[in-house]
PDB file of C-alpha atoms in Angstrom:
ATOM      1  CA  MET D 300      15.713 144.520 112.773  1.00  0.00           C
ATOM      2  CA  GLN D 301      18.673 142.144 112.995  1.00  0.00           C
ATOM      3  CA  LEU D 302      18.782 143.006 116.691  1.00  0.00           C
ATOM      4  CA  TYR D 303      15.767 140.798 117.317  1.00  0.00           C
ATOM      5  CA  GLY D 304      16.394 137.138 118.027  1.00  0.00           C
ATOM      6  CA  ASP D 305      12.910 136.225 116.798  1.00  0.00           C
ATOM      7  CA  LEU D 306      13.694 137.274 113.218  1.00  0.00           C
ATOM      8  CA  GLU D 307      16.762 135.289 112.228  1.00  0.00           C
ATOM      9  CA  VAL D 308      15.484 134.142 108.820  1.00  0.00           C
ATOM     10  CA  LEU D 309      13.391 137.142 107.853  1.00  0.00           C
ATOM     11  CA  THR D 310      16.198 139.636 108.504  1.00  0.00           C
ATOM     12  CA  ALA D 311      18.883 137.527 106.779  1.00  0.00           C
ATOM     13  CA  ARG D 312      20.984 137.479 109.915  1.00  0.00           C
ATOM     14  CA  PRO D 313      24.536 136.179 109.334  1.00  0.00           C
ATOM     15  CA  SER D 314      24.768 132.410 109.536  1.00  0.00           C
ATOM     16  CA  ARG D 315      26.699 130.586 112.239  1.00  0.00           C
ATOM     17  CA  ASP D 316      29.510 129.874 109.760  1.00  0.00           C
ATOM     18  CA  GLU D 317      29.694 133.536 108.788  1.00  0.00           C
ATOM     19  CA  MET D 318      29.849 134.591 112.424  1.00  0.00           C
ATOM     20  CA  LEU D 319      32.806 132.254 112.948  1.00  0.00           C
ATOM     21  CA  LEU D 320      34.797 134.140 110.311  1.00  0.00           C
ATOM     22  CA  ALA D 321      34.960 137.287 112.455  1.00  0.00           C
ATOM     23  CA  PRO D 322      33.437 138.537 115.721  1.00  0.00           C
ATOM     24  CA  HIS D 323      29.906 139.920 115.212  1.00  0.00           C
ATOM     25  CA  HIS D 324      28.094 142.278 117.576  1.00  0.00           C
ATOM     26  CA  LEU D 325      24.437 143.155 118.245  1.00  0.00           C
ATOM     27  CA  PHE D 326      22.888 140.394 116.134  1.00  0.00           C
ATOM     28  CA  GLY D 327      19.916 138.651 117.777  1.00  0.00           C
ATOM     29  CA  VAL D 328      20.529 140.286 121.154  1.00  0.00           C
ATOM     30  CA  ALA D 329      16.997 141.629 121.759  1.00  0.00           C
ATOM     31  CA  ASP D 330      13.645 139.996 122.346  1.00  0.00           C
ATOM     32  CA  ALA D 331      10.799 141.053 120.053  1.00  0.00           C
ATOM     33  CA  ALA D 332       8.782 142.146 123.097  1.00  0.00           C
ATOM     34  CA  ASP D 333      11.533 144.614 124.004  1.00  0.00           C
ATOM     35  CA  GLY D 334      11.339 147.390 121.431  1.00  0.00           C
ATOM     36  CA  TRP D 335      14.682 149.099 120.997  1.00  0.00           C
ATOM     37  CA  SER D 336      14.945 152.774 120.114  1.00  0.00           C
ATOM     38  CA  VAL D 337      17.738 154.250 118.039  1.00  0.00           C
ATOM     39  CA  GLY D 338      19.072 155.806 121.244  1.00  0.00           C
ATOM     40  CA  ARG D 339      19.324 152.442 122.942  1.00  0.00           C
ATOM     41  CA  TRP D 340      21.055 151.018 119.875  1.00  0.00           C
ATOM     42  CA  LEU D 341      23.516 153.923 119.915  1.00  0.00           C
ATOM     43  CA  GLU D 342      24.587 153.176 123.484  1.00  0.00           C
ATOM     44  CA  ALA D 343      25.027 149.480 122.664  1.00  0.00           C
ATOM     45  CA  ALA D 344      26.927 150.333 119.473  1.00  0.00           C
ATOM     46  CA  LYS D 345      29.306 152.653 121.339  1.00  0.00           C
ATOM     47  CA  ALA D 346      30.022 149.897 123.864  1.00  0.00           C
ATOM     48  CA  ALA D 347      30.683 147.388 121.068  1.00  0.00           C
ATOM     49  CA  LEU D 348      32.995 149.814 119.271  1.00  0.00           C
ATOM     50  CA  ALA D 349      34.908 150.459 122.489  1.00  0.00           C
ATOM     51  CA  ASP D 350      35.371 146.704 122.925  1.00  0.00           C
ATOM     52  CA  ILE D 351      36.601 146.308 119.347  1.00  0.00           C
ATOM     53  CA  THR D 352      38.999 149.219 119.737  1.00  0.00           C
ATOM     54  CA  LEU D 353      40.353 147.690 122.941  1.00  0.00           C
ATOM     55  CA  TRP D 354      41.449 144.643 120.924  1.00  0.00           C
ATOM     56  CA  ARG D 355      42.931 146.942 118.246  1.00  0.00           C
ATOM     57  CA  ARG D 356      40.672 145.549 115.555  1.00  0.00           C
ATOM     58  CA  PRO D 357      39.061 147.489 112.709  1.00  0.00           C
ATOM     59  CA  ALA D 358      35.290 147.868 113.111  1.00  0.00           C
ATOM     60  CA  VAL D 359      32.776 147.611 110.269  1.00  0.00           C
ATOM     61  CA  VAL D 360      29.266 148.929 110.905  1.00  0.00           C
ATOM     62  CA  VAL D 361      26.803 147.478 108.410  1.00  0.00           C
ATOM     63  CA  GLY D 362      23.093 147.844 107.760  1.00  0.00           C
ATOM     64  CA  GLY D 363      20.525 149.523 105.615  1.00  0.00           C
ATOM     65  CA  THR D 364      18.801 151.981 107.947  1.00  0.00           C
ATOM     66  CA  GLY D 365      20.388 155.339 107.316  1.00  0.00           C
ATOM     67  CA  LEU D 366      19.074 156.876 110.525  1.00  0.00           C
ATOM     68  CA  TYR D 367      21.391 154.616 112.543  1.00  0.00           C
ATOM     69  CA  PHE D 368      24.475 155.637 110.537  1.00  0.00           C
ATOM     70  CA  ARG D 369      23.523 159.284 110.916  1.00  0.00           C
ATOM     71  CA  THR D 370      23.011 158.874 114.662  1.00  0.00           C
ATOM     72  CA  LEU D 371      26.448 157.282 115.031  1.00  0.00           C
ATOM     73  CA  THR D 372      28.251 159.935 112.971  1.00  0.00           C
ATOM     74  CA  GLN D 373      26.203 163.039 113.768  1.00  0.00           C
ATOM     75  CA  GLY D 374      24.791 162.326 117.219  1.00  0.00           C
ATOM     76  CA  LEU D 375      21.328 161.924 118.664  1.00  0.00           C
ATOM     77  CA  ALA D 376      19.304 164.808 119.964  1.00  0.00           C
ATOM     78  CA  THR D 377      17.692 164.527 123.379  1.00  0.00           C
ATOM     79  CA  ILE D 378      14.126 165.329 122.348  1.00  0.00           C
ATOM     80  CA  PRO D 379      11.321 165.456 124.935  1.00  0.00           C
ATOM     81  CA  PRO D 380       8.892 162.567 124.434  1.00  0.00           C
ATOM     82  CA  VAL D 381       5.711 163.341 122.544  1.00  0.00           C
ATOM     83  CA  PRO D 382       2.572 162.061 124.292  1.00  0.00           C
ATOM     84  CA  ARG D 383       0.879 159.204 122.478  1.00  0.00           C
ATOM     85  CA  PRO D 384      -2.460 161.079 122.120  1.00  0.00           C
ATOM     86  CA  VAL D 385      -0.637 163.787 120.129  1.00  0.00           C
ATOM     87  CA  THR D 386       0.857 161.293 117.690  1.00  0.00           C
ATOM     88  CA  GLN D 387      -2.433 159.385 117.439  1.00  0.00           C
ATOM     89  CA  ALA D 388      -4.271 162.569 116.509  1.00  0.00           C
ATOM     90  CA  LEU D 389      -1.751 163.329 113.773  1.00  0.00           C
ATOM     91  CA  GLU D 390      -1.930 159.760 112.488  1.00  0.00           C
ATOM     92  CA  ALA D 391      -5.714 160.084 112.280  1.00  0.00           C
ATOM     93  CA  GLU D 392      -5.373 163.356 110.368  1.00  0.00           C
ATOM     94  CA  ALA D 393      -2.916 161.799 107.945  1.00  0.00           C
ATOM     95  CA  GLY D 394      -5.223 158.844 107.448  1.00  0.00           C
ATOM     96  CA  ALA D 395      -8.198 161.068 106.717  1.00  0.00           C
ATOM     97  CA  ALA D 396      -6.605 163.874 104.710  1.00  0.00           C
ATOM     98  CA  GLY D 397      -3.384 162.301 103.451  1.00  0.00           C
ATOM     99  CA  GLU D 398       0.261 163.166 103.892  1.00  0.00           C
ATOM    100  CA  LEU D 399       0.190 166.084 101.463  1.00  0.00           C
ATOM    101  CA  ALA D 400      -2.361 167.908 103.617  1.00  0.00           C
ATOM    102  CA  LEU D 401       0.096 167.968 106.533  1.00  0.00           C
ATOM    103  CA  ARG D 402       3.188 169.035 104.605  1.00  0.00           C
ATOM    104  CA  PRO D 403       2.308 172.771 104.478  1.00  0.00           C
ATOM    105  CA  ARG D 404       1.892 172.719 108.262  1.00  0.00           C
ATOM    106  CA  LEU D 405       5.341 171.212 108.737  1.00  0.00           C
ATOM    107  CA  ALA D 406       6.809 173.614 106.159  1.00  0.00           C
ATOM    108  CA  ARG D 407       5.701 176.545 108.335  1.00  0.00           C
ATOM    109  CA  LEU D 408       7.096 175.058 111.543  1.00  0.00           C
ATOM    110  CA  ASP D 409      10.205 173.276 110.259  1.00  0.00           C
ATOM    111  CA  PRO D 410      10.928 174.050 106.590  1.00  0.00           C
ATOM    112  CA  GLU D 411      14.273 172.226 106.639  1.00  0.00           C
ATOM    113  CA  ALA D 412      12.672 168.990 107.812  1.00  0.00           C
ATOM    114  CA  GLU D 413       9.838 169.297 105.292  1.00  0.00           C
ATOM    115  CA  ALA D 414      12.316 169.740 102.453  1.00  0.00           C
ATOM    116  CA  ARG D 415      14.456 166.828 103.659  1.00  0.00           C
ATOM    117  CA  ILE D 416      11.710 164.253 104.230  1.00  0.00           C
ATOM    118  CA  ALA D 417      10.950 162.315 101.058  1.00  0.00           C
ATOM    119  CA  ARG D 418       7.439 162.127  99.640  1.00  0.00           C
ATOM    120  CA  GLY D 419       5.702 159.055 100.994  1.00  0.00           C
ATOM    121  CA  ASP D 420       7.785 158.907 104.188  1.00  0.00           C
ATOM    122  CA  ARG D 421       4.776 159.482 106.420  1.00  0.00           C
ATOM    123  CA  GLN D 422       6.453 158.156 109.573  1.00  0.00           C
ATOM    124  CA  ARG D 423       9.203 160.799 109.552  1.00  0.00           C
ATOM    125  CA  LEU D 424       6.794 163.508 108.456  1.00  0.00           C
ATOM    126  CA  LEU D 425       4.480 162.824 111.399  1.00  0.00           C
ATOM    127  CA  ARG D 426       7.424 162.587 113.786  1.00  0.00           C
ATOM    128  CA  ALA D 427       8.779 165.990 112.730  1.00  0.00           C
ATOM    129  CA  LEU D 428       5.350 167.600 112.921  1.00  0.00           C
ATOM    130  CA  ALA D 429       4.596 166.055 116.323  1.00  0.00           C
ATOM    131  CA  VAL D 430       7.885 167.305 117.792  1.00  0.00           C
ATOM    132  CA  ALA D 431       7.485 170.809 116.375  1.00  0.00           C
ATOM    133  CA  GLU D 432       3.901 171.200 117.557  1.00  0.00           C
ATOM    134  CA  HIS D 433       4.377 169.627 120.973  1.00  0.00           C
ATOM    135  CA  THR D 434       7.711 171.191 121.964  1.00  0.00           C
ATOM    136  CA  GLY D 435       7.406 174.481 120.110  1.00  0.00           C
ATOM    137  CA  ARG D 436      10.870 173.873 118.643  1.00  0.00           C
ATOM    138  CA  PRO D 437      11.644 172.402 115.208  1.00  0.00           C
ATOM    139  CA  LEU D 438      13.012 168.878 115.064  1.00  0.00           C
ATOM    140  CA  THR D 439      15.857 170.284 112.942  1.00  0.00           C
ATOM    141  CA  ALA D 440      16.873 172.550 115.835  1.00  0.00           C
ATOM    142  CA  TRP D 441      16.833 169.662 118.308  1.00  0.00           C
ATOM    143  CA  GLN D 442      18.944 167.538 115.961  1.00  0.00           C
ATOM    144  CA  ALA D 443      21.512 170.300 115.476  1.00  0.00           C
ATOM    145  CA  ASP D 444      22.226 170.295 119.213  1.00  0.00           C
ATOM    146  CA  THR D 445      24.098 166.982 119.236  1.00  0.00           C
ATOM    147  CA  LYS D 446      27.547 165.436 119.606  1.00  0.00           C
ATOM    148  CA  PRO D 447      28.535 162.482 117.386  1.00  0.00           C
ATOM    149  CA  ALA D 448      29.819 159.209 118.809  1.00  0.00           C
ATOM    150  CA  LEU D 449      32.420 159.060 116.011  1.00  0.00           C
ATOM    151  CA  ALA D 450      34.342 162.230 115.325  1.00  0.00           C
ATOM    152  CA  THR D 451      35.032 163.422 111.792  1.00  0.00           C
ATOM    153  CA  GLY D 452      38.141 161.716 110.460  1.00  0.00           C
ATOM    154  CA  GLU D 453      37.701 158.598 112.599  1.00  0.00           C
ATOM    155  CA  TRP D 454      35.535 156.755 110.081  1.00  0.00           C
ATOM    156  CA  ARG D 455      34.795 156.296 106.390  1.00  0.00           C
ATOM    157  CA  GLY D 456      31.412 155.551 104.840  1.00  0.00           C
ATOM    158  CA  MET D 457      30.578 153.543 101.720  1.00  0.00           C
ATOM    159  CA  VAL D 458      27.309 152.694 100.002  1.00  0.00           C
ATOM    160  CA  LEU D 459      26.571 149.437  98.192  1.00  0.00           C
ATOM    161  CA  GLU D 460      24.574 150.710  95.231  1.00  0.00           C
ATOM    162  CA  PRO D 461      24.304 148.116  92.438  1.00  0.00           C
ATOM    163  CA  PRO D 462      22.085 148.828  89.405  1.00  0.00           C
ATOM    164  CA  ARG D 463      18.455 149.009  90.433  1.00  0.00           C
ATOM    165  CA  GLU D 464      17.412 146.048  88.278  1.00  0.00           C
ATOM    166  CA  ALA D 465      20.072 143.843  89.891  1.00  0.00           C
ATOM    167  CA  LEU D 466      19.099 145.064  93.361  1.00  0.00           C
ATOM    168  CA  TYR D 467      15.419 144.300  92.811  1.00  0.00           C
ATOM    169  CA  ALA D 468      16.245 140.860  91.440  1.00  0.00           C
ATOM    170  CA  ALA D 469      18.371 140.159  94.508  1.00  0.00           C
ATOM    171  CA  CYS D 470      15.516 141.291  96.784  1.00  0.00           C
ATOM    172  CA  ASP D 471      13.090 138.924  95.045  1.00  0.00           C
ATOM    173  CA  ALA D 472      15.510 135.991  95.183  1.00  0.00           C
ATOM    174  CA  ARG D 473      16.279 136.569  98.850  1.00  0.00           C
ATOM    175  CA  LEU D 474      12.604 136.635  99.839  1.00  0.00           C
ATOM    176  CA  GLU D 475      11.984 133.407  97.946  1.00  0.00           C
ATOM    177  CA  SER D 476      14.907 131.805  99.757  1.00  0.00           C
ATOM    178  CA  MET D 477      13.598 133.058 103.110  1.00  0.00           C
ATOM    179  CA  PHE D 478      10.213 131.470 102.488  1.00  0.00           C
ATOM    180  CA  GLU D 479      11.923 128.186 101.688  1.00  0.00           C
ATOM    181  CA  ARG D 480      14.134 128.356 104.800  1.00  0.00           C
ATOM    182  CA  GLY D 481      11.409 128.883 107.383  1.00  0.00           C
ATOM    183  CA  ALA D 482      10.234 132.500 107.293  1.00  0.00           C
ATOM    184  CA  ILE D 483       6.582 131.440 107.527  1.00  0.00           C
ATOM    185  CA  GLU D 484       7.238 129.289 110.577  1.00  0.00           C
ATOM    186  CA  GLU D 485       9.291 132.088 112.124  1.00  0.00           C
ATOM    187  CA  VAL D 486       6.439 134.571 111.767  1.00  0.00           C
ATOM    188  CA  ALA D 487       3.935 132.001 113.050  1.00  0.00           C
ATOM    189  CA  ALA D 488       5.971 131.687 116.257  1.00  0.00           C
ATOM    190  CA  LEU D 489       6.147 135.472 116.545  1.00  0.00           C
ATOM    191  CA  VAL D 490       2.405 135.937 115.989  1.00  0.00           C
ATOM    192  CA  ALA D 491       1.653 133.237 118.568  1.00  0.00           C
ATOM    193  CA  ARG D 492       3.208 135.481 121.226  1.00  0.00           C
ATOM    194  CA  ARG D 493       0.398 138.054 120.699  1.00  0.00           C
ATOM    195  CA  LEU D 494       2.764 141.000 121.010  1.00  0.00           C
ATOM    196  CA  ASP D 495       1.796 144.639 120.621  1.00  0.00           C
ATOM    197  CA  PRO D 496       1.596 145.247 116.836  1.00  0.00           C
ATOM    198  CA  ALA D 497       3.259 148.642 117.384  1.00  0.00           C
ATOM    199  CA  LEU D 498       6.541 146.985 118.423  1.00  0.00           C
ATOM    200  CA  PRO D 499       9.382 147.405 115.889  1.00  0.00           C
ATOM    201  CA  ALA D 500       9.811 143.661 115.328  1.00  0.00           C
ATOM    202  CA  MET D 501       6.149 143.359 114.327  1.00  0.00           C
ATOM    203  CA  LYS D 502       6.754 145.897 111.556  1.00  0.00           C
ATOM    204  CA  ALA D 503       9.646 144.017 109.938  1.00  0.00           C
ATOM    205  CA  LEU D 504       9.355 143.508 106.201  1.00  0.00           C
ATOM    206  CA  GLY D 505       7.438 140.318 105.543  1.00  0.00           C
ATOM    207  CA  VAL D 506       5.727 139.998 108.924  1.00  0.00           C
ATOM    208  CA  ARG D 507       2.473 141.626 107.820  1.00  0.00           C
ATOM    209  CA  GLU D 508       2.371 139.757 104.512  1.00  0.00           C
ATOM    210  CA  ILE D 509       3.072 136.355 106.074  1.00  0.00           C
ATOM    211  CA  THR D 510       0.571 137.050 108.857  1.00  0.00           C
ATOM    212  CA  GLY D 511      -2.072 137.563 106.182  1.00  0.00           C
ATOM    213  CA  HIS D 512      -1.241 134.152 104.767  1.00  0.00           C
ATOM    214  CA  LEU D 513      -1.314 132.517 108.211  1.00  0.00           C
ATOM    215  CA  GLU D 514      -4.752 134.014 108.820  1.00  0.00           C
ATOM    216  CA  GLY D 515      -6.023 132.600 105.524  1.00  0.00           C
ATOM    217  CA  ARG D 516      -6.416 135.930 103.761  1.00  0.00           C
ATOM    218  CA  THR D 517      -3.771 135.231 101.106  1.00  0.00           C
ATOM    219  CA  SER D 518      -2.038 132.262  99.553  1.00  0.00           C
ATOM    220  CA  ARG D 519       1.637 131.501 100.073  1.00  0.00           C
ATOM    221  CA  GLU D 520       2.375 132.784  96.574  1.00  0.00           C
ATOM    222  CA  GLU D 521       0.445 136.010  97.194  1.00  0.00           C
ATOM    223  CA  ALA D 522       2.236 136.585 100.507  1.00  0.00           C
ATOM    224  CA  LEU D 523       5.603 136.067  98.819  1.00  0.00           C
ATOM    225  CA  SER D 524       4.718 138.433  95.984  1.00  0.00           C
ATOM    226  CA  GLU D 525       3.524 141.114  98.416  1.00  0.00           C
ATOM    227  CA  ALA D 526       6.639 140.771 100.590  1.00  0.00           C
ATOM    228  CA  GLN D 527       8.847 141.030  97.518  1.00  0.00           C
ATOM    229  CA  ARG D 528       7.018 144.150  96.360  1.00  0.00           C
ATOM    230  CA  GLU D 529       7.302 145.861  99.757  1.00  0.00           C
ATOM    231  CA  THR D 530      10.993 144.955  99.949  1.00  0.00           C
ATOM    232  CA  ARG D 531      11.645 146.499  96.539  1.00  0.00           C
ATOM    233  CA  ARG D 532       9.834 149.639  97.638  1.00  0.00           C
ATOM    234  CA  TYR D 533      11.919 149.777 100.796  1.00  0.00           C
ATOM    235  CA  ALA D 534      15.108 149.317  98.776  1.00  0.00           C
ATOM    236  CA  LYS D 535      14.037 152.205  96.547  1.00  0.00           C
ATOM    237  CA  ARG D 536      13.539 154.424  99.607  1.00  0.00           C
ATOM    238  CA  GLN D 537      16.979 153.404 100.867  1.00  0.00           C
ATOM    239  CA  LEU D 538      18.552 154.401  97.552  1.00  0.00           C
ATOM    240  CA  THR D 539      16.811 157.770  97.729  1.00  0.00           C
ATOM    241  CA  TRP D 540      17.884 158.332 101.341  1.00  0.00           C
ATOM    242  CA  PHE D 541      21.543 157.542 100.741  1.00  0.00           C
ATOM    243  CA  ARG D 542      21.576 159.562  97.543  1.00  0.00           C
ATOM    244  CA  ASN D 543      20.244 162.613  99.406  1.00  0.00           C
ATOM    245  CA  GLN D 544      21.956 162.177 102.772  1.00  0.00           C
ATOM    246  CA  THR D 545      25.362 160.731 101.861  1.00  0.00           C
ATOM    247  CA  PRO D 546      26.240 162.116  98.423  1.00  0.00           C
ATOM    248  CA  ALA D 547      29.970 162.222  99.224  1.00  0.00           C
ATOM    249  CA  TRP D 548      30.266 158.561 100.280  1.00  0.00           C
ATOM    250  CA  PRO D 549      31.993 156.381  97.653  1.00  0.00           C
ATOM    251  CA  ARG D 550      29.713 153.941  95.829  1.00  0.00           C
ATOM    252  CA  VAL D 551      30.240 150.228  95.169  1.00  0.00           C
ATOM    253  CA  THR D 552      28.186 149.735  92.037  1.00  0.00           C
ATOM    254  CA  SER D 553      28.893 146.256  90.690  1.00  0.00           C
ATOM    255  CA  PRO D 554      25.942 143.810  90.666  1.00  0.00           C
ATOM    256  CA  ASP D 555      28.354 140.894  91.202  1.00  0.00           C
ATOM    257  CA  ALA D 556      29.285 139.984  94.799  1.00  0.00           C
ATOM    258  CA  ALA D 557      32.865 139.015  93.987  1.00  0.00           C
ATOM    259  CA  GLU D 558      33.408 142.242  92.087  1.00  0.00           C
ATOM    260  CA  GLN D 559      31.870 144.197  94.983  1.00  0.00           C
ATOM    261  CA  TRP D 560      34.558 142.782  97.273  1.00  0.00           C
ATOM    262  CA  ARG D 561      37.249 143.922  94.828  1.00  0.00           C
ATOM    263  CA  GLU D 562      35.736 147.381  94.708  1.00  0.00           C
ATOM    264  CA  LEU D 563      35.616 147.534  98.503  1.00  0.00           C
ATOM    265  CA  GLU D 564      39.232 146.441  98.798  1.00  0.00           C
ATOM    266  CA  ALA D 565      40.261 149.127  96.320  1.00  0.00           C
ATOM    267  CA  LEU D 566      38.361 151.808  98.241  1.00  0.00           C
ATOM    268  CA  LEU D 567      39.882 150.680 101.525  1.00  0.00           C
ATOM    269  CA  GLY D 568      43.369 150.648 100.058  1.00  0.00           C
TER     270      GLY D 568
END
């Protein structure tokens, strides 16, 4: 989400002072009306890494969306596009019958994907089922036929994983700060553009909750509380994803920022 120039406050994009400390890449480079895919990000990331390597600098890839790390280190499968009517039909089924009703279907077609996708992750469940049913080939098989942008041995991964209570408190404090620094005005400007609600930027954490406040359906305090709750839930899903997908990556576990830096320095040697 930090790709989108429209979401500077709500995505906690690095400040101007922070960007002066070291070159930053791919922050605020996209317009909200231009929805980027993970494949498009991968091509831009490879170009940025090549530029950094040219200057003989170390590169640090940061973020919270595990799919992007996996794409960079494991590759991205070239999967035929699934027609929108197919995905809409599955979304309608999930809405009527619930996610659990679709899991047995995916388990028959792609048992590895069904076992890997966490409970409640409806988006990935529907994606895997749509690909399997439309192409006749499991998503897992498509994903196995890939080549990573970074070869094994060329990179190291680390996970910031402070105690859950400290993480949740930090999420709450950050959302409160965002509201004070202009998140509501930022979303108002975004909503005024009347963009397609299916665009990635329109699904950023906080956009839906603040939109409800702007439309008079909730108070400022209710919008803040809802955004904080959804952020905590997202953080919990991130913890689960990294625990399942990157068990071998070293963990930085201190709740204190200064101590986290010391832990990082020790891990980096």
